[in-house]
XYZ file of C-alpha atoms in Angstrom:
591
model
C 80.422 96.531 116.763
C 82.524 97.961 119.583
C 85.960 99.827 118.953
C 87.783 97.219 118.515
C 85.738 94.933 116.321
C 85.880 98.182 113.553
C 89.509 98.365 114.188
C 89.371 93.995 112.861
C 87.446 94.709 110.247
C 89.626 97.467 108.824
C 92.712 95.165 109.179
C 91.002 92.908 107.784
C 90.733 94.350 104.406
C 94.870 94.047 104.615
C 95.034 90.555 104.669
C 97.142 88.784 102.088
C 96.655 84.852 102.034
C 98.818 82.476 101.178
C 96.716 81.809 98.246
C 96.695 85.471 97.220
C 100.547 84.989 97.851
C 100.812 82.234 95.414
C 98.866 83.940 92.863
C 101.056 86.711 92.890
C 104.540 84.941 92.367
C 103.210 83.548 89.323
C 102.319 86.803 88.276
C 105.395 88.587 88.875
C 107.536 85.426 87.440
C 105.354 86.487 84.448
C 106.595 89.888 84.282
C 109.824 89.111 84.872
C 110.007 87.206 81.501
C 108.203 89.782 79.526
C 110.386 92.372 80.822
C 113.649 90.332 79.369
C 112.243 90.102 76.328
C 111.124 93.472 75.499
C 111.230 97.438 76.474
C 107.920 98.996 77.551
C 106.718 96.549 80.239
C 105.539 96.521 83.565
C 108.811 95.367 85.011
C 111.898 97.163 83.269
C 113.969 94.567 83.771
C 117.074 96.766 82.988
C 120.128 95.430 81.756
C 123.138 97.312 84.148
C 126.069 96.208 82.292
C 127.262 94.815 85.035
C 128.261 91.006 84.684
C 129.590 89.734 87.784
C 129.680 90.207 91.874
C 132.780 91.285 93.639
C 134.768 88.488 95.622
C 136.233 90.768 98.501
C 139.741 91.146 97.159
C 138.929 94.471 95.236
C 140.972 97.705 96.100
C 141.115 101.246 95.485
C 139.961 104.961 96.710
C 136.905 106.449 94.741
C 134.151 108.984 95.080
C 130.434 108.162 95.413
C 127.233 110.134 94.888
C 124.202 109.054 96.202
C 120.505 110.423 94.854
C 118.143 108.349 95.949
C 115.345 109.985 98.230
C 115.215 113.115 100.247
C 118.778 113.595 100.762
C 121.919 113.569 98.585
C 125.187 111.968 99.943
C 129.021 112.481 98.783
C 131.445 110.124 100.144
C 134.525 108.535 99.286
C 135.246 105.140 99.831
C 138.487 103.263 100.134
C 138.462 99.437 99.524
C 140.950 97.186 101.038
C 140.913 94.267 99.305
C 139.636 92.138 102.236
C 136.016 92.500 102.346
C 136.365 95.837 104.318
C 136.147 99.801 103.695
C 136.720 102.922 105.309
C 134.590 105.632 104.164
C 134.107 109.281 104.453
C 130.666 111.066 104.104
C 128.691 114.195 103.636
C 124.995 114.222 103.467
C 122.754 117.233 102.620
C 118.813 117.514 102.352
C 117.531 118.169 98.752
C 115.085 121.514 99.070
C 111.499 120.639 97.971
C 111.778 123.117 95.260
C 114.935 121.576 93.648
C 112.791 118.153 93.748
C 110.203 119.838 91.377
C 112.408 122.364 89.685
C 111.611 123.709 86.139
C 115.196 122.755 84.772
C 117.542 120.118 85.158
C 120.316 122.506 85.789
C 119.168 123.370 88.955
C 119.323 120.096 90.496
C 122.701 118.858 89.085
C 124.187 122.166 89.684
C 123.261 121.595 93.361
C 124.464 118.141 93.088
C 127.775 119.634 91.687
C 128.474 122.039 94.339
C 127.859 119.457 97.134
C 130.810 117.485 95.437
C 133.112 120.376 95.097
C 132.478 121.129 98.667
C 133.273 117.610 99.771
C 136.773 117.392 97.976
C 138.030 120.823 99.341
C 136.678 119.587 102.893
C 138.364 116.324 102.774
C 140.510 115.619 99.650
C 142.131 119.440 99.897
C 145.390 118.334 99.070
C 144.306 116.125 96.371
C 142.048 119.097 94.961
C 144.805 121.599 94.722
C 147.207 119.483 93.099
C 144.966 119.063 90.163
C 144.069 122.746 90.249
C 148.314 123.163 89.855
C 148.683 120.531 87.011
C 145.966 122.472 84.847
C 148.630 124.889 84.490
C 150.891 122.047 82.381
C 147.930 122.046 80.092
C 150.326 123.719 77.431
C 152.672 120.590 77.708
C 152.372 117.726 75.508
C 151.465 115.199 78.134
C 148.413 117.694 79.430
C 147.161 115.987 82.663
C 145.925 112.486 83.080
C 144.083 109.997 85.013
C 146.354 110.079 88.043
C 144.530 113.379 89.282
C 141.132 112.203 88.379
C 138.355 110.600 90.948
C 136.259 107.743 89.516
C 133.075 108.655 90.773
C 130.027 106.111 90.858
C 126.579 108.127 90.453
C 123.983 105.996 92.395
C 120.717 107.414 90.631
C 117.433 105.509 92.022
C 115.006 106.096 89.784
C 113.940 103.921 86.295
C 116.507 104.763 83.388
C 117.369 103.268 80.056
C 120.656 102.239 80.611
C 122.580 102.200 77.683
C 126.045 101.436 78.998
C 127.504 101.577 82.139
C 128.186 105.196 82.246
C 125.019 106.649 80.258
C 121.533 106.090 81.177
C 118.298 108.466 79.984
C 115.842 108.867 82.564
C 112.244 107.151 82.170
C 110.520 108.708 84.835
C 110.696 110.376 88.261
C 109.411 108.836 91.522
C 109.554 109.314 95.068
C 108.363 113.079 94.950
C 110.594 114.240 92.010
C 108.973 115.970 88.986
C 111.340 117.726 86.911
C 110.119 117.302 83.105
C 113.231 118.698 81.669
C 115.087 115.740 82.713
C 112.729 112.932 80.901
C 115.065 111.150 78.178
C 118.117 112.610 79.011
C 121.135 111.207 80.217
C 121.699 111.995 83.740
C 125.171 110.991 83.985
C 126.116 113.535 81.354
C 124.124 115.996 82.946
C 125.848 115.474 86.239
C 129.246 115.828 84.134
C 128.209 118.802 82.504
C 127.740 120.428 85.767
C 131.186 118.937 87.292
C 133.194 120.274 84.255
C 131.801 123.477 84.841
C 133.346 123.768 87.923
C 136.122 121.894 86.538
C 136.368 119.679 89.195
C 138.747 116.239 89.093
C 135.836 114.131 88.872
C 135.016 111.426 86.128
C 131.530 110.444 86.298
C 132.370 106.510 85.500
C 129.435 104.324 86.300
C 125.499 104.912 86.560
C 124.502 102.626 89.464
C 121.327 101.600 90.934
C 120.690 101.726 94.411
C 120.066 98.264 94.584
C 122.817 97.197 92.421
C 125.009 99.149 94.722
C 123.409 96.983 97.723
C 123.833 93.607 95.431
C 127.487 94.614 95.334
C 128.331 95.803 98.639
C 126.801 92.625 100.044
C 128.829 90.407 98.052
C 132.231 92.079 98.798
C 131.450 92.191 102.381
C 129.962 88.731 102.671
C 131.279 86.721 99.790
C 129.999 83.302 99.358
C 130.725 80.172 97.299
C 128.036 81.307 94.452
C 127.794 84.975 95.381
C 124.862 86.986 96.315
C 121.635 86.878 94.005
C 119.669 89.775 94.862
C 120.285 92.849 96.144
C 116.738 94.885 97.544
C 115.856 97.915 99.247
C 112.858 98.346 101.334
C 113.134 101.801 102.489
C 111.528 105.067 101.315
C 110.981 103.142 98.056
C 111.204 99.592 97.038
C 113.523 98.198 94.230
C 115.826 95.115 93.521
C 118.004 93.975 91.216
C 119.390 90.093 90.744
C 121.959 88.313 88.771
C 120.167 87.006 85.437
C 121.653 84.191 83.060
C 122.626 86.330 80.159
C 120.854 83.931 77.516
C 117.702 84.874 78.997
C 118.206 88.556 78.435
C 116.554 88.260 74.834
C 116.159 92.244 74.639
C 119.809 92.882 74.198
C 120.115 90.348 71.183
C 120.942 91.996 68.246
C 120.226 95.529 69.733
C 122.501 97.970 67.735
C 121.811 100.651 70.998
C 123.470 98.283 73.455
C 127.107 99.013 74.606
C 130.101 97.011 75.047
C 130.073 94.531 77.867
C 131.448 91.422 79.245
C 129.769 88.312 77.754
C 132.465 85.848 79.131
C 130.442 85.601 82.505
C 127.358 84.453 81.011
C 125.562 86.712 83.704
C 124.205 90.149 83.481
C 122.865 92.264 86.709
C 119.196 93.304 85.718
C 117.647 95.761 87.881
C 113.771 94.926 87.999
C 112.383 98.233 88.512
C 109.843 96.087 90.810
C 107.735 99.100 92.051
C 105.600 99.203 88.933
C 104.739 95.356 89.692
C 101.369 94.691 88.458
C 99.721 98.019 87.173
C 96.576 96.320 86.514
C 96.176 95.456 89.703
C 95.152 91.849 88.854
C 96.986 89.991 92.294
C 97.504 93.088 94.618
C 95.536 93.754 97.269
C 93.518 97.002 97.005
C 91.655 98.768 99.756
C 89.672 102.049 99.196
C 92.553 103.976 101.381
C 95.184 102.611 98.743
C 92.528 103.843 95.752
C 92.520 107.450 97.279
C 96.532 107.549 98.069
C 97.047 106.959 94.521
C 94.484 108.780 93.345
C 95.681 112.097 95.372
C 99.537 111.164 94.401
C 101.864 113.159 91.850
C 102.036 110.053 89.769
C 98.576 108.196 89.741
C 97.977 104.508 88.422
C 101.883 104.305 88.682
C 104.083 102.534 91.185
C 101.230 100.452 92.693
C 103.285 97.678 94.169
C 105.655 100.208 95.709
C 102.610 102.441 97.264
C 101.945 99.402 99.222
C 105.190 98.367 100.487
C 107.457 101.600 101.344
C 108.367 103.786 103.685
C 107.207 106.660 101.782
C 103.431 105.752 101.584
C 102.610 103.279 104.816
C 102.027 106.342 106.700
C 99.590 107.899 105.014
C 97.659 104.377 104.004
C 97.304 104.165 108.037
C 96.431 107.991 108.090
C 93.336 107.535 106.043
C 92.430 104.283 107.330
C 92.229 106.393 111.194
C 90.786 108.999 109.263
C 88.032 107.302 108.063
C 87.382 105.861 111.651
C 87.596 109.241 112.971
C 84.961 110.511 110.349
C 82.760 107.831 111.237
C 79.958 109.308 113.753
C 78.899 105.689 115.105
C 82.683 104.345 115.801
C 84.347 105.719 118.958
C 87.856 106.193 117.943
C 89.287 109.254 120.073
C 85.868 109.929 121.004
C 84.390 110.096 124.867
C 80.887 110.273 125.735
C 82.270 111.467 128.872
C 85.495 111.716 131.358
C 84.383 109.035 133.004
C 84.397 106.544 130.026
C 88.382 107.041 129.941
C 90.490 105.482 132.396
C 92.688 108.406 132.684
C 89.674 110.487 133.706
C 90.079 113.037 130.892
C 88.135 113.494 127.700
C 90.080 112.379 124.630
C 90.517 115.313 122.065
C 92.309 115.750 118.820
C 93.921 118.817 117.932
C 92.268 120.668 115.061
C 95.661 121.008 113.516
C 96.474 117.138 113.799
C 98.760 115.557 111.203
C 95.702 112.876 110.957
C 93.894 115.568 108.835
C 96.801 116.702 106.566
C 98.081 114.472 103.761
C 101.639 112.734 104.325
C 100.639 113.862 108.142
C 101.698 110.458 109.446
C 105.357 109.166 109.314
C 106.093 105.546 109.128
C 108.445 105.780 112.371
C 104.980 106.269 113.972
C 104.079 102.548 112.534
C 107.360 101.078 113.665
C 106.742 102.333 116.994
C 103.256 101.255 117.863
C 103.989 98.117 116.453
C 106.840 97.315 118.824
C 104.657 98.471 121.722
C 103.683 95.374 123.843
C 103.642 97.002 127.167
C 100.675 96.993 129.567
C 98.565 99.602 129.103
C 99.960 100.484 125.553
C 101.745 103.432 127.109
C 104.461 104.280 124.195
C 101.104 104.138 121.774
C 99.319 106.501 123.742
C 102.394 108.929 124.328
C 103.036 108.789 120.226
C 99.551 109.467 119.744
C 99.684 112.567 121.842
C 103.323 113.761 120.629
C 102.961 113.169 116.774
C 99.210 113.127 116.376
C 98.017 115.611 118.452
C 95.760 113.185 120.576
C 95.401 114.010 124.156
C 94.188 111.452 126.495
C 94.073 108.336 124.327
C 92.190 105.822 126.154
C 93.819 102.150 126.032
C 91.026 101.032 123.651
C 92.159 103.830 121.312
C 95.604 102.593 121.507
C 94.624 99.277 120.753
C 92.203 99.625 117.835
C 95.285 101.817 116.161
C 97.482 99.144 117.069
C 95.572 96.386 115.162
C 95.212 98.421 111.957
C 99.082 99.673 112.620
C 99.797 95.639 112.464
C 97.795 95.150 109.757
C 99.379 97.962 107.259
C 102.925 96.886 108.186
C 102.850 92.945 108.108
C 100.962 93.208 104.261
C 103.889 95.432 103.566
C 106.565 92.867 104.312
C 104.534 89.777 103.311
C 103.955 91.759 99.573
C 107.999 92.094 99.804
C 108.488 88.559 100.250
C 106.679 88.086 96.814
C 109.591 89.924 94.780
C 112.181 87.878 96.952
C 110.727 84.514 96.207
C 109.882 85.149 92.747
C 113.953 85.721 91.937
C 114.814 83.283 94.199
C 112.583 80.280 91.873
C 113.321 82.380 88.842
C 117.266 81.955 89.355
C 116.873 78.225 89.706
C 119.808 78.426 92.777
C 117.577 76.444 95.249
C 117.840 73.286 92.879
C 121.819 73.622 92.307
C 123.828 70.576 92.733
C 124.632 69.815 96.656
C 128.530 70.152 97.874
C 130.670 67.386 98.022
C 132.670 65.870 100.848
C 136.204 65.838 101.195
C 136.478 62.454 98.819
C 134.491 64.413 96.049
C 131.428 62.550 96.569
C 128.135 64.720 96.279
C 126.748 64.909 100.119
C 123.281 64.285 99.783
C 120.543 64.317 102.201
C 118.885 61.486 103.660
C 115.710 62.067 102.018
C 117.579 62.284 98.707
C 119.323 58.828 99.172
C 115.870 57.388 100.038
C 114.546 58.506 96.770
C 117.517 57.480 94.619
C 116.833 54.157 96.093
C 113.511 54.115 94.624
C 114.133 55.881 91.186
C 116.681 52.567 90.704
C 113.445 50.301 91.412
C 115.931 48.265 93.524
C 113.057 46.360 95.044
C 111.341 46.702 98.551
C 114.770 45.190 100.721
C 116.734 47.823 99.265
C 114.381 50.389 99.974
C 113.876 49.388 103.371
C 117.353 49.756 103.823
C 117.301 52.996 102.718
C 114.753 53.749 104.867
C 116.472 52.826 107.898
C 119.838 54.945 106.660
C 117.406 58.237 106.200
C 116.448 57.540 109.983
C 119.909 57.766 111.195
C 121.081 60.234 108.454
C 118.317 62.006 110.076
C 119.145 61.612 113.771
C 122.457 62.694 113.166
C 121.748 66.226 111.175
C 119.385 66.932 114.192
C 122.035 66.718 116.679
C 123.473 69.912 115.068
C 122.444 73.159 114.647
C 120.207 73.774 111.610
C 122.287 76.154 110.340
C 125.118 74.130 110.224
C 122.962 71.559 108.866
C 122.058 73.320 106.019
C 125.700 74.531 105.304
C 126.719 71.029 105.235
C 124.294 69.655 102.825
C 123.269 72.767 100.745
C 124.690 75.904 99.150
C 122.746 78.598 100.753
C 120.632 81.691 98.495
C 122.368 84.908 99.620
C 119.874 88.258 99.743
C 121.378 91.800 100.230
C 118.761 93.845 101.714
C 118.878 97.753 102.798
C 116.232 100.148 104.284
C 114.755 101.563 107.197
C 111.765 98.858 107.197
C 113.571 95.794 107.001
C 116.634 96.996 109.123
C 114.094 98.520 111.695
C 110.278 97.647 111.314
C 109.436 95.080 113.934
C 109.440 91.639 112.232
C 109.306 92.608 109.091
C 111.747 89.612 107.984
C 109.716 87.197 109.892
C 106.321 88.107 107.944
C 108.745 87.886 104.818
C 110.039 84.430 105.464
C 106.622 83.122 106.258
C 105.566 83.883 102.924
C 108.727 82.323 101.064
C 107.533 79.226 103.263
C 103.886 79.281 101.754
C 105.268 79.206 98.369
C 105.160 76.015 96.993
C 108.818 76.162 94.918
C 110.285 77.079 98.305
C 108.782 75.544 101.393
C 110.152 75.486 104.619
C 113.293 73.919 103.531
C 113.858 76.545 100.850
C 113.328 79.102 103.412
C 115.930 78.026 105.286
C 118.509 78.087 102.811
C 117.867 81.787 102.283
C 120.431 84.110 103.987
C 118.780 87.655 104.230
C 121.803 90.148 105.659
C 121.865 93.625 105.755
C 123.912 95.472 103.018
C 125.516 98.780 104.621
C 125.743 101.666 102.644
C 125.425 99.719 99.108
C 124.879 102.961 97.532
C 128.483 104.019 98.672
C 130.482 101.112 98.544
C 128.438 99.184 95.699
C 128.933 102.570 93.409
C 132.519 102.597 94.521
C 132.735 99.159 93.481
C 131.623 99.617 89.909
C 133.160 102.712 89.530
C 136.426 100.294 89.864
C 135.293 98.644 86.871
C 134.195 101.357 84.442
C 137.163 103.020 85.246
C 138.645 100.208 82.892
C 135.829 100.038 80.686
C 134.662 103.351 79.148
C 136.999 105.656 77.579
C 136.884 109.154 79.642
C 135.108 112.302 78.425
C 136.685 114.215 76.053
C 137.022 117.393 77.702
C 139.406 120.034 76.686
C 143.165 119.338 77.654
C 142.261 115.951 79.028
C 144.150 113.206 77.331
C 141.986 110.073 77.158
C 143.892 107.304 78.093
C 143.297 103.246 78.809
C 140.751 101.629 76.075
C 137.347 100.263 75.688
C 138.001 96.510 77.030
C 135.040 95.460 79.289
C 136.508 94.052 82.206
C 133.099 93.967 84.445
C 133.800 90.223 86.061
C 134.611 91.474 89.275
C 134.790 87.513 90.288
C 138.472 88.136 88.711
C 141.618 89.431 91.060
C 142.029 93.031 89.690
C 145.020 95.465 89.903
C 143.907 98.727 91.100
C 143.388 101.131 88.373
C 145.862 104.097 87.445
C 143.413 106.726 89.384
C 142.785 103.886 92.383
C 146.969 103.369 92.568
C 147.120 107.356 92.414
C 144.657 107.479 95.417
C 146.495 104.998 97.254
C 149.273 107.419 97.500
C 149.317 110.023 100.604
C 147.472 112.897 99.334
């Protein structure tokens, strides 16, 4: 076999066929239902206690922090009430030693220190006013909500959420491993460290980054039905979607469930879909996947995520390339002499090449190679030399690497579509009634008119007339852009996404849509009704939106000198028009 043939053989191992996709969707739907019925299932299906999505009218100034990967971010978000917002932020890398610290205090203390630095830098006047007001503790009124920032805590790890601002960590992912934190309330841990520093901040809401993505998308791009799903395809992967409340059976009669608004009939569910199919019943599996999992810090866990997310794709590729390099008869990066290389130089691999080191290849390498369509694949050969220490790679070497890269990236995107497709099917939104015209009559596609005639059994003559009507209507629809026709006839299903893969990886959305068309319950017509849009800064503005609601729902922590105000009335229906809470009103003043 030639080198290219060997590369194609490896690429074939990553194939995920339409039949595989259909079986995976059925399994995903099954695991979704199991997670709604009980705890301890493969898909956690965690209720978030947020019961509606925004409509773009919300206002106020809030803090948000984001612990979702290798960076920690602090930001202040001013919601302007017209689907727009302004933002100030700071971001710091999390030291590796804190990701595997012995105690929770080390990590959460670091986070509280970053919040303090941010407030002193960006909201110094507000911070100093708070410090001055602490001198009034001896007075009857104490100090009140006016100077307290409401904070949304985006925490992108599996938690057992008990209320909108309380959740116990189930397990760490993404390279974190602090055993002391397991089973503890992460909001309480952060609030404790904030209180130790006497900061004017209340941890008002616990937010998964996917929930934030869903909220941000719905705020900035409000539609008639609201956004259905927020999904992350980046360092990790996960999704949160709007579920019918009566389907969340594990909340019924559960004495540990906190208050929430039941009037909307909906609940946003955090799926934690990275753990889908732990038994590998339907997930495609190669020797490279098995090796990666075995040598990871959480073997047997998050197997779906390990085939999709940016944290793992580079390592999957590295193992596939290394297997070829280590096979003597396969000529990857090997020249018998310089004359066999069009560069007239012998290909060599540096002894310190990242090819030989676990986690040595970053997913950005895949993006560069996948996007390279130039003659001679010069961009691929340059990045092989620059990042992998492969000197004088031949065009055949580059082509072989590109074949495997494309297979790994395409499988990631196609698997990602399984989760999206299953949520769309479960929601039933593709089967919702069509829009009405100005007179209140339902606007139906021409094919629906034909089916209506057939169902009434009005005879061949009427059916023939309907056939003509269908043809005429179809011609009219074909004369206008597809997007316009779809909007006229049917409500779209809106999906908000974020993450480096879906935003920057070449062809990622196209590969996902390919799978949606292959799913019978969606098909080509349904796929055209699916809108996939980037939700910018979901972990910031989304967390702010939930903090807005939480500020009116839960009482503040009963710290010394703090006089709780307000009630415990759940107001989680964001689709209603809200007046800003007192913290937001205070923040709207010049500070």
